[in-house]
XYZ file of C-alpha atoms in Angstrom:
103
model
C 86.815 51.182 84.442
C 90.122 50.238 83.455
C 90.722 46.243 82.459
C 92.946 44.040 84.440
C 96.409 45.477 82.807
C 95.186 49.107 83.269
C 94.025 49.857 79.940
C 90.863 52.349 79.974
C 88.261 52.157 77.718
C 88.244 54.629 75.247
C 85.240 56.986 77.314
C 87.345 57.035 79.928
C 90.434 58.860 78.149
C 91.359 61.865 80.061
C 92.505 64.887 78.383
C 94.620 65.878 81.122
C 96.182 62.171 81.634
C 97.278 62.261 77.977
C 98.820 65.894 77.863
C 100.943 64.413 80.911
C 101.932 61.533 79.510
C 102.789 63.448 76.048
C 104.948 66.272 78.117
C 107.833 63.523 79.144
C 110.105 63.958 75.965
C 111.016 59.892 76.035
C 107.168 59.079 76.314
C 106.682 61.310 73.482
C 108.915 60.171 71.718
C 107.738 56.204 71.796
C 104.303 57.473 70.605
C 106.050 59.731 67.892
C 107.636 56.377 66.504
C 104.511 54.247 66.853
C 102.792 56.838 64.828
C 105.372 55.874 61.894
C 104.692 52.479 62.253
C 102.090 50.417 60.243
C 98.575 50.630 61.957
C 98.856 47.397 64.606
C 102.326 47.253 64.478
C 103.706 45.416 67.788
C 107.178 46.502 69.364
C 109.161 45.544 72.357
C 109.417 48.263 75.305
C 113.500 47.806 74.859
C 113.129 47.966 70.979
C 112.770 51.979 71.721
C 116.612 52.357 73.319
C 115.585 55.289 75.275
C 118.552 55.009 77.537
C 117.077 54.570 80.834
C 116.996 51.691 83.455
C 114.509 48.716 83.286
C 112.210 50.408 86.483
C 112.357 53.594 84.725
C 111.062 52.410 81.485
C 108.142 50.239 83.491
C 107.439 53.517 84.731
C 107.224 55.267 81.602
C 105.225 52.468 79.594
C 103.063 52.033 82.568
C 102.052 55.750 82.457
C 101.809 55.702 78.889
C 98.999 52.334 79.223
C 97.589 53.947 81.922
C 96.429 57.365 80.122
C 94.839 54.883 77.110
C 97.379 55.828 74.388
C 98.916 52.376 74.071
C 98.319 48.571 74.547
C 100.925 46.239 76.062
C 100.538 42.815 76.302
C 102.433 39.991 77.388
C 103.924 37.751 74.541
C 106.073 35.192 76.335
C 108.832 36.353 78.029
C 108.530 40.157 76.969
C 105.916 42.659 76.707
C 104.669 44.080 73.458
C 103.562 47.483 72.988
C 101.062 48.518 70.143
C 99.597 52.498 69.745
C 96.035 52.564 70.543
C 95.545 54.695 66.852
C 91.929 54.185 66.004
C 90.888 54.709 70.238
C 93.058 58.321 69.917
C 92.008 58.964 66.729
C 88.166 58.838 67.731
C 88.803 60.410 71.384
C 91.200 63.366 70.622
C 90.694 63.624 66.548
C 94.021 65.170 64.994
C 96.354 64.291 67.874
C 98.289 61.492 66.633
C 98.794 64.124 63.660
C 100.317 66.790 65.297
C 102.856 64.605 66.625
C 103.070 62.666 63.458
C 104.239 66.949 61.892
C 106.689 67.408 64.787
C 110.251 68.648 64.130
């Protein structure tokens, strides 16, 4: 079962759910720079500049939370985000890898 922000635990990962969150080029995109980042690394959801409104990038963190391949937390008066590596890494081994090797 999910926890209170929507975060599932790492059994609960869907295949499916993270193939659909991956297809959206601006999703995959944000995971394609967390990969670059140091493991734990926090960012802000506007720290991407993806060019979209403030609803559409709720949307697109929320889906990204809600298929398990990020954290976001509150901090204050923003929200952090932070790549769920070792949970993606164990669930779907060689993922975060292929996307790492993207063009």
């Amino acid at each position: 079962m999910p926890d209170d922000e929507g975060h599932p635990d790492v059994s609960e990962m869907e295949l499916g759910s993270v193939m659909s969150a991956l297809s959206d080029p601006l999703r995959r995109r944000v995971i394609t720079e967390l990969v670059g980042e140091d493991d734990g690394a926090e960012r802000t959801c506007m720290s991407f500049e993806l060019g979209v409104s403030k609803s559409t990038l709720t949307h697109h963190f929320r889906v990204l939370r809600e298929s398990g391949l990020v954290f976001q937390v509150d901090r204050g008066n923003s929200r952090k985000v932070t790549l769920r590596r070792r949970d993606v890494n164990e669930r779907f081994p060689g993922l975060l890898d292929l996307l790492a090797n993207e063009p």
